[in-house]
mmCIF file with all atom_site columns, C-alpha atoms in Angstrom:
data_model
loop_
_atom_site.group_PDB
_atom_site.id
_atom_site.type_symbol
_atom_site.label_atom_id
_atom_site.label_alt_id
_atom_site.label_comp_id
_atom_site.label_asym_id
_atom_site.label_entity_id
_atom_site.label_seq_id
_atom_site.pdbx_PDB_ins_code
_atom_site.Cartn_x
_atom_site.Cartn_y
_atom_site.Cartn_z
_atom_site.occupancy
_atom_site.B_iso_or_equiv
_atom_site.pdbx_formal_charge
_atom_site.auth_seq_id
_atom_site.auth_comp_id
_atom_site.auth_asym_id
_atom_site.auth_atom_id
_atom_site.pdbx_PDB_model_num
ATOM 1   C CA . UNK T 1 1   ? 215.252 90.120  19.035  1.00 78.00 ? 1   UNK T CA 1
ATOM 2   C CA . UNK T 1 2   ? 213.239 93.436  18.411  1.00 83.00 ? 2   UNK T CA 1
ATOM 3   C CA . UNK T 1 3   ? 212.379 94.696  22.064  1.00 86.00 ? 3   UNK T CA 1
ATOM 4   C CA . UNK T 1 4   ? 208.252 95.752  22.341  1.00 88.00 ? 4   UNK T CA 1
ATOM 5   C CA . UNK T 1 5   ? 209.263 99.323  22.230  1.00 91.00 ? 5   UNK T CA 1
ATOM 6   C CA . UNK T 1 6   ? 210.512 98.973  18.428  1.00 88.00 ? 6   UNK T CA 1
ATOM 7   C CA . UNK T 1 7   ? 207.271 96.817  17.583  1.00 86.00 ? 7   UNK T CA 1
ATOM 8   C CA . UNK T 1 8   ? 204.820 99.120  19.174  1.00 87.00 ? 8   UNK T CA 1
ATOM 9   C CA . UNK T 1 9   ? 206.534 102.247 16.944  1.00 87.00 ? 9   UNK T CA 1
ATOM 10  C CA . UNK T 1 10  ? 206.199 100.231 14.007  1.00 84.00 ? 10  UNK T CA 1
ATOM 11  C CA . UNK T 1 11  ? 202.459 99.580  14.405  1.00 80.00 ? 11  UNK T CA 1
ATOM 12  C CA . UNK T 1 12  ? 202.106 102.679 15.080  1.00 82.00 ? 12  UNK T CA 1
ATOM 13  C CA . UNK T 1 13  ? 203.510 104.583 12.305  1.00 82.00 ? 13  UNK T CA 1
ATOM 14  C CA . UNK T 1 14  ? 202.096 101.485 10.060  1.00 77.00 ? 14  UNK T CA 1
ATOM 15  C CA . UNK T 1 15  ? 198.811 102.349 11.069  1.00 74.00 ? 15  UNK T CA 1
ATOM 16  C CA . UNK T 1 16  ? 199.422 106.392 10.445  1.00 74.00 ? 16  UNK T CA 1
ATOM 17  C CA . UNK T 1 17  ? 200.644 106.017 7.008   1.00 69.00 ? 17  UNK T CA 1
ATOM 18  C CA . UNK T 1 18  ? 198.075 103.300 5.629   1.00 62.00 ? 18  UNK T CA 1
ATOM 19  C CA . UNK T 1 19  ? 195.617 104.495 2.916   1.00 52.00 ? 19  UNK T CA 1
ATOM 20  C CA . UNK T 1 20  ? 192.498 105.765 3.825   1.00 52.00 ? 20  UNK T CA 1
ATOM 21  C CA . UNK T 1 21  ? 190.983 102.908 1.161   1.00 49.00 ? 21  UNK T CA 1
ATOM 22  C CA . UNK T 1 22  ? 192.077 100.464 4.090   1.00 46.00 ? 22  UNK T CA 1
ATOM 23  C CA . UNK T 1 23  ? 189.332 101.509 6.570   1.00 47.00 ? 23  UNK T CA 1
ATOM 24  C CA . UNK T 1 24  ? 186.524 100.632 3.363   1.00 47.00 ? 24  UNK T CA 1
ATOM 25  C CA . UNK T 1 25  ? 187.481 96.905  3.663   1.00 44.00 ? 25  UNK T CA 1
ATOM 26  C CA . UNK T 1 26  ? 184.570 96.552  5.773   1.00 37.00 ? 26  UNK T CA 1
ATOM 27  C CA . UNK T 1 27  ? 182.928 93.922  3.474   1.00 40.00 ? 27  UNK T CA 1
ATOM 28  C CA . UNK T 1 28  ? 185.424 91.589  4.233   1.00 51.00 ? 28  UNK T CA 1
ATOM 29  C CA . UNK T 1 29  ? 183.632 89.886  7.368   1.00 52.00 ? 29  UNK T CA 1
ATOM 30  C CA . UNK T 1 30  ? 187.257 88.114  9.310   1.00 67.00 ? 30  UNK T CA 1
ATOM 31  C CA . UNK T 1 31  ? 188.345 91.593  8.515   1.00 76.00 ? 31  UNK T CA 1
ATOM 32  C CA . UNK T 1 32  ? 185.643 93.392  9.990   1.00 86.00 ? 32  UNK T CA 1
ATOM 33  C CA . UNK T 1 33  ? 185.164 90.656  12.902  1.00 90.00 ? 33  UNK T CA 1
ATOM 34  C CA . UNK T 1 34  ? 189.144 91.970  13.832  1.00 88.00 ? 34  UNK T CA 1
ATOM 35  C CA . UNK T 1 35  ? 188.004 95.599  13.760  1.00 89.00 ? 35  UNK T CA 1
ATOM 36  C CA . UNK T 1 36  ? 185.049 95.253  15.877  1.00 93.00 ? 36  UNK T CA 1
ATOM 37  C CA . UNK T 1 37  ? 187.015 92.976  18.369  1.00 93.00 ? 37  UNK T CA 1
ATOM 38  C CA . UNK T 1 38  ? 189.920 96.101  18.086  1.00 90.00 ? 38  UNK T CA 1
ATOM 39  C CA . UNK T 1 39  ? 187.541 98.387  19.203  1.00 93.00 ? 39  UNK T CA 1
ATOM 40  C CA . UNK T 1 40  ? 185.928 96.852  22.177  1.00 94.00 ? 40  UNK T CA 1
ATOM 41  C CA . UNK T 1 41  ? 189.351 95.663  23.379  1.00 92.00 ? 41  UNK T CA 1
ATOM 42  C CA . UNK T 1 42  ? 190.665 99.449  23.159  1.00 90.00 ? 42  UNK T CA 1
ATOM 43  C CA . UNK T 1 43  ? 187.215 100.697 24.501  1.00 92.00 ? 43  UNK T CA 1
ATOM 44  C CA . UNK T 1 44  ? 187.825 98.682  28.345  1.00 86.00 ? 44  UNK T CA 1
ATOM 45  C CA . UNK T 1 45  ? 184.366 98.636  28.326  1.00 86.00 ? 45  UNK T CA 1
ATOM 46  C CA . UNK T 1 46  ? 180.783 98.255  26.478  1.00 91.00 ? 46  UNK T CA 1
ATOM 47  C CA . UNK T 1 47  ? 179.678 99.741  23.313  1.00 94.00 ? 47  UNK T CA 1
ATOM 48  C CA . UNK T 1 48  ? 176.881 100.614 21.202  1.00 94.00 ? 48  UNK T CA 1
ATOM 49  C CA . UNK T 1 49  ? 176.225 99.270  18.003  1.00 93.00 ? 49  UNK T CA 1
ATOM 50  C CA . UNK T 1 50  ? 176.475 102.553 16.478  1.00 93.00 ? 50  UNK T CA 1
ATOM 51  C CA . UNK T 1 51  ? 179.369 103.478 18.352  1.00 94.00 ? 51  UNK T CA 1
ATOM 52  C CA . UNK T 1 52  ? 181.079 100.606 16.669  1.00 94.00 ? 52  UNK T CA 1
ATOM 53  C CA . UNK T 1 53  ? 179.767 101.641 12.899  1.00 93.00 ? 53  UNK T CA 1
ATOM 54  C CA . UNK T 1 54  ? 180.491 105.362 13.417  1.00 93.00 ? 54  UNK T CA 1
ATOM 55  C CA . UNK T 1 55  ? 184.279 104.126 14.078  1.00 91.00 ? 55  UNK T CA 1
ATOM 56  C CA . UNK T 1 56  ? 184.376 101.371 11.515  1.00 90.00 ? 56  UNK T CA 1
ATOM 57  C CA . UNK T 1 57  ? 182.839 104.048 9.155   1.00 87.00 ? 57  UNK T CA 1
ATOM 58  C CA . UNK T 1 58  ? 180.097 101.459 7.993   1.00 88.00 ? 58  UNK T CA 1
ATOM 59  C CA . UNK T 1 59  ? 176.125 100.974 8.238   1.00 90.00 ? 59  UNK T CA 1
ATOM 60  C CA . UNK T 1 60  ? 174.938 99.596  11.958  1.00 90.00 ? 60  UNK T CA 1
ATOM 61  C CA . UNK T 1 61  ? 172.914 97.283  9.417   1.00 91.00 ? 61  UNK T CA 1
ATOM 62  C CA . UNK T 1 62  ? 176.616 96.014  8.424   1.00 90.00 ? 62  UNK T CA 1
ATOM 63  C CA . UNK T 1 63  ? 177.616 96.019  12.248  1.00 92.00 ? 63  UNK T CA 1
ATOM 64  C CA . UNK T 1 64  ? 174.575 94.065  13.086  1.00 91.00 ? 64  UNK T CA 1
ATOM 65  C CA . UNK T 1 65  ? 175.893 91.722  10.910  1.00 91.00 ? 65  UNK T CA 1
ATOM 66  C CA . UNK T 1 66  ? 179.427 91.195  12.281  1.00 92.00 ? 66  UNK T CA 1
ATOM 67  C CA . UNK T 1 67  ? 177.647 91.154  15.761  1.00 94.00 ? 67  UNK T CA 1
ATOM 68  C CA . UNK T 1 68  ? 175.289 88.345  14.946  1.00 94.00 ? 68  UNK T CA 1
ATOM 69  C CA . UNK T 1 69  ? 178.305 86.139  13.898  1.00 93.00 ? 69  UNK T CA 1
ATOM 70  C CA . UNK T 1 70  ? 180.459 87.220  16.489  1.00 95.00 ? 70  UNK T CA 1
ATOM 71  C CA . UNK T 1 71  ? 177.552 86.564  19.050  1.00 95.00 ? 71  UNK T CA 1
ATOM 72  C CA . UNK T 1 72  ? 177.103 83.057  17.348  1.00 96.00 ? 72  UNK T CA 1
ATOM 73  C CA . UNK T 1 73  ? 181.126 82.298  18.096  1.00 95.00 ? 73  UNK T CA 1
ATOM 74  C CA . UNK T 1 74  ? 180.986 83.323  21.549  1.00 96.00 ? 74  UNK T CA 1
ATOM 75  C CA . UNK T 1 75  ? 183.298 86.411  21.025  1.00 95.00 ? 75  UNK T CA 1
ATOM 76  C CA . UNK T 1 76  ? 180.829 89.207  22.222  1.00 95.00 ? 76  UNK T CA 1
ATOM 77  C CA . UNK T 1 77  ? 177.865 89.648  24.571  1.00 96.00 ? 77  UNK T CA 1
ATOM 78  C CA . UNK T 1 78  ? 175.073 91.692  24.300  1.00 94.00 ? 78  UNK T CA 1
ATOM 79  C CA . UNK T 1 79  ? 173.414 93.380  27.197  1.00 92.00 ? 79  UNK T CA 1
ATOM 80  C CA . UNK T 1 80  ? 170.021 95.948  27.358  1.00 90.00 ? 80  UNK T CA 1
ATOM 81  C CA . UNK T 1 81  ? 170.698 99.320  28.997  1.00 87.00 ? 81  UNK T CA 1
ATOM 82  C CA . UNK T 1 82  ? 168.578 99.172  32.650  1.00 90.00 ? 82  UNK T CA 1
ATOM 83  C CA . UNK T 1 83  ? 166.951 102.606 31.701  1.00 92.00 ? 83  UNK T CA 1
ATOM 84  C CA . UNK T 1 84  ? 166.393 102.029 27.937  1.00 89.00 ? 84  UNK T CA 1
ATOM 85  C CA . UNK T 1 85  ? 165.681 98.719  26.312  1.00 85.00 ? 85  UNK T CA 1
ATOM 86  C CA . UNK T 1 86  ? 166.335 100.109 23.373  1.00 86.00 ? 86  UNK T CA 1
ATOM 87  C CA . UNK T 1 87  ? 169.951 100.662 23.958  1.00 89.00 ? 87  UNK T CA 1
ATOM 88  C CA . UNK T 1 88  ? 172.127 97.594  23.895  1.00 90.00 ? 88  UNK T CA 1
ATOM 89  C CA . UNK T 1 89  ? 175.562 97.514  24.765  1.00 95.00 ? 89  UNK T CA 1
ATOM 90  C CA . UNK T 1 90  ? 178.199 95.318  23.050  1.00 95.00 ? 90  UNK T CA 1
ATOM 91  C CA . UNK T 1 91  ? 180.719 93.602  25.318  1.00 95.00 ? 91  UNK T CA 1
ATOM 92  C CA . UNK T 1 92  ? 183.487 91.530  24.660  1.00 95.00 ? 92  UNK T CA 1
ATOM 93  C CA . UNK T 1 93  ? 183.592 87.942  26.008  1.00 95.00 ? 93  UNK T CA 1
ATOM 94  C CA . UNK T 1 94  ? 186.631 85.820  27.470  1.00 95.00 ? 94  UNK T CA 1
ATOM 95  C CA . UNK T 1 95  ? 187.517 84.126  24.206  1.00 96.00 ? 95  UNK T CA 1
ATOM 96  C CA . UNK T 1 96  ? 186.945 87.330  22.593  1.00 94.00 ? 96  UNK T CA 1
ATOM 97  C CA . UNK T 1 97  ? 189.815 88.889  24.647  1.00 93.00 ? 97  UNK T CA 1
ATOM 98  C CA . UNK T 1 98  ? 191.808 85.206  24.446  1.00 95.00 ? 98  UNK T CA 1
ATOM 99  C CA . UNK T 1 99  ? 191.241 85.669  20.618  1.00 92.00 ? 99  UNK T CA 1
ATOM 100 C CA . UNK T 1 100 ? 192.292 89.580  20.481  1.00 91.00 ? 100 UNK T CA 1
ATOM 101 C CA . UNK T 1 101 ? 195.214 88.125  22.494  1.00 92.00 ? 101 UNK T CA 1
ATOM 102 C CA . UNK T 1 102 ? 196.306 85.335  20.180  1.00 92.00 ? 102 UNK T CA 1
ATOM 103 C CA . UNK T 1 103 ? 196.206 87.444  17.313  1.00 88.00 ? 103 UNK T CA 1
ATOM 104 C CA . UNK T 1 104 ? 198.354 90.493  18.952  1.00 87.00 ? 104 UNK T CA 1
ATOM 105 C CA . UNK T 1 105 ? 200.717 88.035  20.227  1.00 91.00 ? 105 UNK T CA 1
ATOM 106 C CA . UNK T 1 106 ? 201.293 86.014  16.921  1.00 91.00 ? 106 UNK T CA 1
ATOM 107 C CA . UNK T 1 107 ? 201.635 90.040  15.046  1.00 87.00 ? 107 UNK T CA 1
ATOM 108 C CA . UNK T 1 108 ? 204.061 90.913  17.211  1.00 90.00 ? 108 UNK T CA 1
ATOM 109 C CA . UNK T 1 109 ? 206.102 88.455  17.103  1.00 91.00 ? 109 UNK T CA 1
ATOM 110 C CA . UNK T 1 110 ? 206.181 88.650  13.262  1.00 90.00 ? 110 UNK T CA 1
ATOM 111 C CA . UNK T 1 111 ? 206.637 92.629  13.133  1.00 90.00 ? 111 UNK T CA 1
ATOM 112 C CA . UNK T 1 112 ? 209.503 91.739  15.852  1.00 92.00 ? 112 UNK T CA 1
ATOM 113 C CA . UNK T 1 113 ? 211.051 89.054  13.641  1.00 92.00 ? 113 UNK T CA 1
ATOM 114 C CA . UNK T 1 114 ? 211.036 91.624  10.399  1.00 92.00 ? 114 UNK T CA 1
ATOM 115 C CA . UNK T 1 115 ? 212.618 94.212  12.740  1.00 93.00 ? 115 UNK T CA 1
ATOM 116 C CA . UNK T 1 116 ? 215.390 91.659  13.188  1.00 95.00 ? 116 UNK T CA 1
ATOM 117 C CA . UNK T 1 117 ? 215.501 91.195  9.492   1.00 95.00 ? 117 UNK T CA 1
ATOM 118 C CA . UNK T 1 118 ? 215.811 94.255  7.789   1.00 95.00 ? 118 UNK T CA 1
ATOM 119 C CA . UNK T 1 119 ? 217.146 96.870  11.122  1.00 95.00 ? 119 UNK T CA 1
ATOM 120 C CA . UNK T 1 120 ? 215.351 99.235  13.083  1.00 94.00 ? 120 UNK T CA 1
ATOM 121 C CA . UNK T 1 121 ? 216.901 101.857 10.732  1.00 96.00 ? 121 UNK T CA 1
ATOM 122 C CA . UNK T 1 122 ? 215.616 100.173 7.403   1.00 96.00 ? 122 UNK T CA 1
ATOM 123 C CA . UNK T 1 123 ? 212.311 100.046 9.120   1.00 92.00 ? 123 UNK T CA 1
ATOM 124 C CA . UNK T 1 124 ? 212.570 104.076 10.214  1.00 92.00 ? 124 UNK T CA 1
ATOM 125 C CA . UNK T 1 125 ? 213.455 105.165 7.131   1.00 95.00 ? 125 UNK T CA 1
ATOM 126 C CA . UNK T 1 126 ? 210.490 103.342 5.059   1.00 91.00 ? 126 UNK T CA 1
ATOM 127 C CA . UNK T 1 127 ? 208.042 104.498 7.566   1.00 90.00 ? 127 UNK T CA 1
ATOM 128 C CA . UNK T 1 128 ? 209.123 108.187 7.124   1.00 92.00 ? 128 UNK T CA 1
ATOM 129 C CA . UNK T 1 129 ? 209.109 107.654 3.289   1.00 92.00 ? 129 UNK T CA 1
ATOM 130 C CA . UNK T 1 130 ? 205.515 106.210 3.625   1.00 88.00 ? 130 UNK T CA 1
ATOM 131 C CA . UNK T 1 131 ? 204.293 109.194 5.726   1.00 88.00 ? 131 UNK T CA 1
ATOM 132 C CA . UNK T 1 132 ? 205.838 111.266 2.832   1.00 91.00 ? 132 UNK T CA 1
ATOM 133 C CA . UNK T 1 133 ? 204.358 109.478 0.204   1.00 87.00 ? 133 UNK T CA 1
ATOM 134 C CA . UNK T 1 134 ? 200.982 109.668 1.856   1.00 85.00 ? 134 UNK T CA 1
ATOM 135 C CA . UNK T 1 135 ? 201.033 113.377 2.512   1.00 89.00 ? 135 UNK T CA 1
ATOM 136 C CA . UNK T 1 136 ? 201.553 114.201 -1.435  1.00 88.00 ? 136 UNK T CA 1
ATOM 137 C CA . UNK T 1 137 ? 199.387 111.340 -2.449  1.00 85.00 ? 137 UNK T CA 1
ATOM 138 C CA . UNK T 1 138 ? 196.663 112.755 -0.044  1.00 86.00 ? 138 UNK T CA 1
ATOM 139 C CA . UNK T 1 139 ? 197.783 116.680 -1.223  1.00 91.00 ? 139 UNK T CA 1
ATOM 140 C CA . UNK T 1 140 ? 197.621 116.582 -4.747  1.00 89.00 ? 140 UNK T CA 1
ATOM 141 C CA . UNK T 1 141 ? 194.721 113.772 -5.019  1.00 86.00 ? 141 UNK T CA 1
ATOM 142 C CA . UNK T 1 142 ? 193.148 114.064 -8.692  1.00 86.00 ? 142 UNK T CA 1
ATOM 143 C CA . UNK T 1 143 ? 189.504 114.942 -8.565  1.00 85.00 ? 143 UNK T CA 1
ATOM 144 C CA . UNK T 1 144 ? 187.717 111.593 -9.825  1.00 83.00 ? 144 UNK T CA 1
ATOM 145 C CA . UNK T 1 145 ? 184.865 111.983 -12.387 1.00 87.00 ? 145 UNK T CA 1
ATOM 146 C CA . UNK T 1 146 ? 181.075 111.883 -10.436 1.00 83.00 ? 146 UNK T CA 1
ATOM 147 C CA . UNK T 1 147 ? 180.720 108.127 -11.643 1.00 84.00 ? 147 UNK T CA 1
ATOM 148 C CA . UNK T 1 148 ? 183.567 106.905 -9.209  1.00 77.00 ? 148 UNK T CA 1
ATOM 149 C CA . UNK T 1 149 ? 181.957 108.834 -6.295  1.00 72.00 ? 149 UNK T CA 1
ATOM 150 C CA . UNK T 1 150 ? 180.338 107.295 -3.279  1.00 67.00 ? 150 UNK T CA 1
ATOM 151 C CA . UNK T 1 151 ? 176.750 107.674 -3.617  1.00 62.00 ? 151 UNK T CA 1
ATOM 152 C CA . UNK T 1 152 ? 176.609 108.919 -6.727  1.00 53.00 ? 152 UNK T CA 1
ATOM 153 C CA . UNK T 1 153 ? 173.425 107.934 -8.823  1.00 54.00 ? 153 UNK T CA 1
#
């Protein structure tokens, strides 16, 4: 079987060579539930609501969102700064973590059993054709007319 070293370079370079378009799949909510439990797993500690939009690259109305059903499942906590009320920090609970757990455990040992599959070389080489790919997808990117454009009226 794949040892964690080979899995751990694989989600790696996976998550270096995904589009950009991934990280605007925000308005999936089990999708953005995952991210926000991501980040306050990685974090090791509490976070602001706007901390987690500004990473998720959404609206803290969207976050509030996520947070309210996340809250409602028992998977984060929310606590008021001492010195500010107005500050409240975002914590993750114990089935958060037992949830962020499952879900790493159950991905690795897929990514482990495609390892085993296809070869650690297999794997190497499509992950350095990916990169590839991405650099002159990102390098000669065609300018889109003003209608596709966020924010455009």
């Amino acid at each position: 079987m794949a040892d964690i070293k080979d899995v751990e370079y694989v989600f790696k370079r996976l998550n270096e060579t995904r589009p950009a378009e991934l990280d605007d799949r925000m308005s999936d909510i089990n999708f953005g539930i995952g991210a926000v439990l991501k980040i306050l797993d990685e974090s090791g500690g509490a976070v602001t609501c706007g901390e987690i939009a500004k990473k998720m690259k959404v609206s803290t109305a969207r976050v509030a969102v996520l947070l309210k059903k996340m809250e409602a499942k028992n998977l984060i906590e929310r606590s008021s700064d001492k010195d500010d009320a107005r500050i409240v920090y975002i914590n993750i609970t114990t089935d958060g973590k037992a949830l962020v757990d499952e879900i790493r455990n159950i991905m690795t040992e897929h990514l482990a059993r495609i390892i085993d599959e296809l070869g650690m070389d297999k794997i190497k080489t499509f992950l350095d054709l990916s990169a590839e790919i991405k650099s002159v997808a990102e390098a000669t990117r065609p300018q889109m007319p003003k209608f596709f454009k966020k924010n455009s009226k």
